[in-house]
């Protein structure tokens, strides 16, 4: 069985994230979306539990996707889940530079893991969770940036 982990903070989950989840779920037998519980991130919009619930809500139609949280090293989480692959979504060259460094670090920590990069669909290449939060703070239109069911949850937080 081919098991992959797609890690991230997903605060909030965007249509770009969902694009990567849907595409990766067609490549792997099981895709585990790992929501990073990072205490050093200042003031997240959603708690880890809320992010898990949002992702589960927008992926409930994808049978081979599960959502869980983790703290600590990604390679430890992947090992605990029995995964062989780490999936990373890329929007820009800047994303690639950062993610490439992380992939090399993960490979040094555990040479068993491969990192697979998936480019997001170009229509989502400008979307980031940070941008969504900033736009929401100014009462901007979030249509097309995040799944419809997430918009109401964001509005409740702002």
PDB file of C-alpha atoms in Angstrom:
ATOM      1  CA  UNK A   1       0.000   0.000   0.000  1.00  0.00           C
ATOM      2  CA  UNK A   2       1.354   3.416  -0.989  1.00  0.00           C
ATOM      3  CA  UNK A   3       0.825   5.856   1.882  1.00  0.00           C
ATOM      4  CA  UNK A   4       1.678   9.554   1.666  1.00  0.00           C
ATOM      5  CA  UNK A   5       1.597  12.416   4.143  1.00  0.00           C
ATOM      6  CA  UNK A   6       0.660  15.943   3.076  1.00  0.00           C
ATOM      7  CA  UNK A   7       1.749  18.232   5.935  1.00  0.00           C
ATOM      8  CA  UNK A   8       0.943  21.855   6.572  1.00  0.00           C
ATOM      9  CA  UNK A   9      -0.580  24.360   8.944  1.00  0.00           C
ATOM     10  CA  UNK A  10      -3.751  24.787   6.819  1.00  0.00           C
ATOM     11  CA  UNK A  11      -4.816  27.929   8.687  1.00  0.00           C
ATOM     12  CA  UNK A  12      -7.207  28.036   6.912  1.00  0.00           C
ATOM     13  CA  UNK A  13      -7.405  25.313   4.281  1.00  0.00           C
ATOM     14  CA  UNK A  14      -7.519  26.940   0.825  1.00  0.00           C
ATOM     15  CA  UNK A  15      -8.657  25.803  -2.593  1.00  0.00           C
ATOM     16  CA  UNK A  16      -4.967  25.386  -3.436  1.00  0.00           C
ATOM     17  CA  UNK A  17      -4.578  22.938  -0.551  1.00  0.00           C
ATOM     18  CA  UNK A  18      -7.725  21.122  -1.633  1.00  0.00           C
ATOM     19  CA  UNK A  19      -6.385  20.878  -5.192  1.00  0.00           C
ATOM     20  CA  UNK A  20      -3.219  19.164  -3.914  1.00  0.00           C
ATOM     21  CA  UNK A  21      -5.242  16.870  -1.620  1.00  0.00           C
ATOM     22  CA  UNK A  22      -7.541  15.758  -4.446  1.00  0.00           C
ATOM     23  CA  UNK A  23      -4.698  15.141  -6.885  1.00  0.00           C
ATOM     24  CA  UNK A  24      -2.447  13.364  -4.363  1.00  0.00           C
ATOM     25  CA  UNK A  25      -5.361  11.160  -3.275  1.00  0.00           C
ATOM     26  CA  UNK A  26      -5.544   9.826  -6.849  1.00  0.00           C
ATOM     27  CA  UNK A  27      -1.832   8.927  -6.817  1.00  0.00           C
ATOM     28  CA  UNK A  28      -1.604   7.230  -3.411  1.00  0.00           C
ATOM     29  CA  UNK A  29      -3.676   4.487  -1.827  1.00  0.00           C
ATOM     30  CA  UNK A  30      -3.943   6.500   1.366  1.00  0.00           C
ATOM     31  CA  UNK A  31      -3.261  10.201   1.909  1.00  0.00           C
ATOM     32  CA  UNK A  32      -2.858  11.521   5.417  1.00  0.00           C
ATOM     33  CA  UNK A  33      -3.257  15.269   5.757  1.00  0.00           C
ATOM     34  CA  UNK A  34      -1.037  16.183   8.695  1.00  0.00           C
ATOM     35  CA  UNK A  35      -2.026  19.402  10.435  1.00  0.00           C
ATOM     36  CA  UNK A  36       1.032  20.810  12.148  1.00  0.00           C
ATOM     37  CA  UNK A  37       0.496  21.894  15.710  1.00  0.00           C
ATOM     38  CA  UNK A  38       3.212  24.529  15.848  1.00  0.00           C
ATOM     39  CA  UNK A  39       3.232  26.409  19.160  1.00  0.00           C
ATOM     40  CA  UNK A  40       5.686  28.968  17.739  1.00  0.00           C
ATOM     41  CA  UNK A  41       3.136  30.205  15.161  1.00  0.00           C
ATOM     42  CA  UNK A  42       1.682  33.394  16.530  1.00  0.00           C
ATOM     43  CA  UNK A  43      -2.081  33.634  16.911  1.00  0.00           C
ATOM     44  CA  UNK A  44      -3.502  31.156  14.427  1.00  0.00           C
ATOM     45  CA  UNK A  45      -6.995  31.911  13.148  1.00  0.00           C
ATOM     46  CA  UNK A  46      -8.190  28.380  13.872  1.00  0.00           C
ATOM     47  CA  UNK A  47      -7.197  25.912  16.551  1.00  0.00           C
ATOM     48  CA  UNK A  48      -5.681  22.623  15.408  1.00  0.00           C
ATOM     49  CA  UNK A  49      -8.957  20.874  16.199  1.00  0.00           C
ATOM     50  CA  UNK A  50     -10.907  23.397  14.115  1.00  0.00           C
ATOM     51  CA  UNK A  51      -8.490  23.016  11.181  1.00  0.00           C
ATOM     52  CA  UNK A  52      -8.853  19.235  11.325  1.00  0.00           C
ATOM     53  CA  UNK A  53     -12.629  19.579  11.320  1.00  0.00           C
ATOM     54  CA  UNK A  54     -12.568  22.017   8.373  1.00  0.00           C
ATOM     55  CA  UNK A  55     -10.330  19.741   6.315  1.00  0.00           C
ATOM     56  CA  UNK A  56     -12.433  16.688   7.144  1.00  0.00           C
ATOM     57  CA  UNK A  57     -15.511  18.623   6.070  1.00  0.00           C
ATOM     58  CA  UNK A  58     -14.112  19.580   2.662  1.00  0.00           C
ATOM     59  CA  UNK A  59     -12.591  16.138   1.998  1.00  0.00           C
ATOM     60  CA  UNK A  60     -15.378  13.891   3.263  1.00  0.00           C
ATOM     61  CA  UNK A  61     -16.098  12.834  -0.326  1.00  0.00           C
ATOM     62  CA  UNK A  62     -12.556  11.470  -0.774  1.00  0.00           C
ATOM     63  CA  UNK A  63     -12.504   7.976   0.717  1.00  0.00           C
ATOM     64  CA  UNK A  64      -8.744   7.499   1.010  1.00  0.00           C
ATOM     65  CA  UNK A  65      -8.011  10.769   2.835  1.00  0.00           C
ATOM     66  CA  UNK A  66      -7.608  10.971   6.579  1.00  0.00           C
ATOM     67  CA  UNK A  67      -6.732  14.001   8.675  1.00  0.00           C
ATOM     68  CA  UNK A  68      -4.626  14.026  11.807  1.00  0.00           C
ATOM     69  CA  UNK A  69      -2.430  16.469  13.707  1.00  0.00           C
ATOM     70  CA  UNK A  70       1.187  16.261  14.714  1.00  0.00           C
ATOM     71  CA  UNK A  71       3.847  18.087  16.660  1.00  0.00           C
ATOM     72  CA  UNK A  72       7.553  17.629  16.300  1.00  0.00           C
ATOM     73  CA  UNK A  73       9.366  16.245  13.308  1.00  0.00           C
ATOM     74  CA  UNK A  74       7.507  15.440  10.114  1.00  0.00           C
ATOM     75  CA  UNK A  75       9.622  12.317   9.543  1.00  0.00           C
ATOM     76  CA  UNK A  76       8.527  10.980  12.940  1.00  0.00           C
ATOM     77  CA  UNK A  77       4.874  11.584  12.063  1.00  0.00           C
ATOM     78  CA  UNK A  78       5.319   9.927   8.649  1.00  0.00           C
ATOM     79  CA  UNK A  79       6.967   6.904  10.270  1.00  0.00           C
ATOM     80  CA  UNK A  80       4.195   6.587  12.853  1.00  0.00           C
ATOM     81  CA  UNK A  81       1.640   6.633  10.017  1.00  0.00           C
ATOM     82  CA  UNK A  82       3.513   4.054   7.916  1.00  0.00           C
ATOM     83  CA  UNK A  83       3.983   6.538   5.079  1.00  0.00           C
ATOM     84  CA  UNK A  84       6.746   6.277   2.487  1.00  0.00           C
ATOM     85  CA  UNK A  85       6.218   9.634   0.782  1.00  0.00           C
ATOM     86  CA  UNK A  86       5.876  13.265   1.824  1.00  0.00           C
ATOM     87  CA  UNK A  87       3.774  15.371  -0.543  1.00  0.00           C
ATOM     88  CA  UNK A  88       4.440  19.084  -0.763  1.00  0.00           C
ATOM     89  CA  UNK A  89       2.408  21.565  -2.770  1.00  0.00           C
ATOM     90  CA  UNK A  90       4.210  24.295  -4.663  1.00  0.00           C
ATOM     91  CA  UNK A  91       2.857  27.606  -5.916  1.00  0.00           C
ATOM     92  CA  UNK A  92       5.993  29.519  -6.825  1.00  0.00           C
ATOM     93  CA  UNK A  93       9.742  29.222  -7.265  1.00  0.00           C
ATOM     94  CA  UNK A  94      10.109  30.714  -3.772  1.00  0.00           C
ATOM     95  CA  UNK A  95       8.037  27.822  -2.408  1.00  0.00           C
ATOM     96  CA  UNK A  96      10.327  25.390  -4.215  1.00  0.00           C
ATOM     97  CA  UNK A  97      13.492  26.860  -2.688  1.00  0.00           C
ATOM     98  CA  UNK A  98      12.137  26.557   0.844  1.00  0.00           C
ATOM     99  CA  UNK A  99      10.518  23.147   0.323  1.00  0.00           C
ATOM    100  CA  UNK A 100      13.619  21.777  -1.408  1.00  0.00           C
ATOM    101  CA  UNK A 101      15.692  22.644   1.675  1.00  0.00           C
ATOM    102  CA  UNK A 102      13.118  20.977   3.908  1.00  0.00           C
ATOM    103  CA  UNK A 103      13.087  17.885   1.677  1.00  0.00           C
ATOM    104  CA  UNK A 104      16.871  17.622   1.929  1.00  0.00           C
ATOM    105  CA  UNK A 105      16.682  17.980   5.707  1.00  0.00           C
ATOM    106  CA  UNK A 106      13.979  15.314   5.944  1.00  0.00           C
ATOM    107  CA  UNK A 107      16.078  13.027   3.719  1.00  0.00           C
ATOM    108  CA  UNK A 108      19.078  13.568   6.019  1.00  0.00           C
ATOM    109  CA  UNK A 109      16.924  12.772   9.071  1.00  0.00           C
ATOM    110  CA  UNK A 110      15.496   9.647   7.455  1.00  0.00           C
ATOM    111  CA  UNK A 111      16.788   8.524   4.034  1.00  0.00           C
ATOM    112  CA  UNK A 112      13.775   6.205   3.604  1.00  0.00           C
ATOM    113  CA  UNK A 113      11.454   9.096   2.773  1.00  0.00           C
ATOM    114  CA  UNK A 114      10.917  10.609  -0.626  1.00  0.00           C
ATOM    115  CA  UNK A 115       9.404  14.036  -1.078  1.00  0.00           C
ATOM    116  CA  UNK A 116       7.120  14.519  -4.062  1.00  0.00           C
ATOM    117  CA  UNK A 117       6.357  18.049  -5.198  1.00  0.00           C
ATOM    118  CA  UNK A 118       3.016  18.798  -6.819  1.00  0.00           C
ATOM    119  CA  UNK A 119       2.461  22.130  -8.525  1.00  0.00           C
ATOM    120  CA  UNK A 120      -0.892  23.607  -7.675  1.00  0.00           C
ATOM    121  CA  UNK A 121      -3.258  24.421 -10.500  1.00  0.00           C
ATOM    122  CA  UNK A 122      -2.312  27.842 -11.884  1.00  0.00           C
ATOM    123  CA  UNK A 123      -5.692  29.272 -10.906  1.00  0.00           C
ATOM    124  CA  UNK A 124      -4.675  28.771  -7.244  1.00  0.00           C
ATOM    125  CA  UNK A 125      -1.017  29.785  -7.525  1.00  0.00           C
ATOM    126  CA  UNK A 126      -1.528  33.172  -5.870  1.00  0.00           C
ATOM    127  CA  UNK A 127      -3.543  31.888  -2.899  1.00  0.00           C
ATOM    128  CA  UNK A 128      -1.962  31.516   0.520  1.00  0.00           C
ATOM    129  CA  UNK A 129      -3.526  31.087   3.929  1.00  0.00           C
ATOM    130  CA  UNK A 130      -1.827  34.301   5.058  1.00  0.00           C
ATOM    131  CA  UNK A 131      -3.330  36.215   2.156  1.00  0.00           C
ATOM    132  CA  UNK A 132      -6.773  34.757   2.891  1.00  0.00           C
ATOM    133  CA  UNK A 133      -6.561  35.858   6.528  1.00  0.00           C
ATOM    134  CA  UNK A 134      -5.443  39.349   5.570  1.00  0.00           C
ATOM    135  CA  UNK A 135      -8.192  39.694   2.974  1.00  0.00           C
ATOM    136  CA  UNK A 136     -10.765  38.419   5.479  1.00  0.00           C
ATOM    137  CA  UNK A 137      -9.577  41.017   7.977  1.00  0.00           C
ATOM    138  CA  UNK A 138     -10.478  43.723   5.448  1.00  0.00           C
ATOM    139  CA  UNK A 139     -13.858  42.080   4.751  1.00  0.00           C
ATOM    140  CA  UNK A 140     -12.746  41.120   1.222  1.00  0.00           C
ATOM    141  CA  UNK A 141     -14.505  38.571  -0.956  1.00  0.00           C
ATOM    142  CA  UNK A 142     -13.107  35.084  -0.311  1.00  0.00           C
ATOM    143  CA  UNK A 143     -15.092  33.387  -3.067  1.00  0.00           C
ATOM    144  CA  UNK A 144     -12.866  31.045  -5.054  1.00  0.00           C
ATOM    145  CA  UNK A 145     -10.012  31.251  -2.550  1.00  0.00           C
ATOM    146  CA  UNK A 146     -11.268  28.806   0.049  1.00  0.00           C
ATOM    147  CA  UNK A 147     -14.015  26.173  -0.064  1.00  0.00           C
ATOM    148  CA  UNK A 148     -17.475  27.707   0.354  1.00  0.00           C
ATOM    149  CA  UNK A 149     -18.097  25.964   3.678  1.00  0.00           C
ATOM    150  CA  UNK A 150     -14.898  27.504   5.095  1.00  0.00           C
ATOM    151  CA  UNK A 151     -15.907  31.092   4.263  1.00  0.00           C
ATOM    152  CA  UNK A 152     -18.600  31.199   6.947  1.00  0.00           C
ATOM    153  CA  UNK A 153     -16.177  29.847   9.561  1.00  0.00           C
ATOM    154  CA  UNK A 154     -13.622  32.508   8.627  1.00  0.00           C
ATOM    155  CA  UNK A 155     -16.266  35.244   8.838  1.00  0.00           C
ATOM    156  CA  UNK A 156     -17.166  34.067  12.346  1.00  0.00           C
ATOM    157  CA  UNK A 157     -13.509  34.446  13.396  1.00  0.00           C
ATOM    158  CA  UNK A 158     -12.971  37.917  11.917  1.00  0.00           C
TER     159      UNK A 158
END
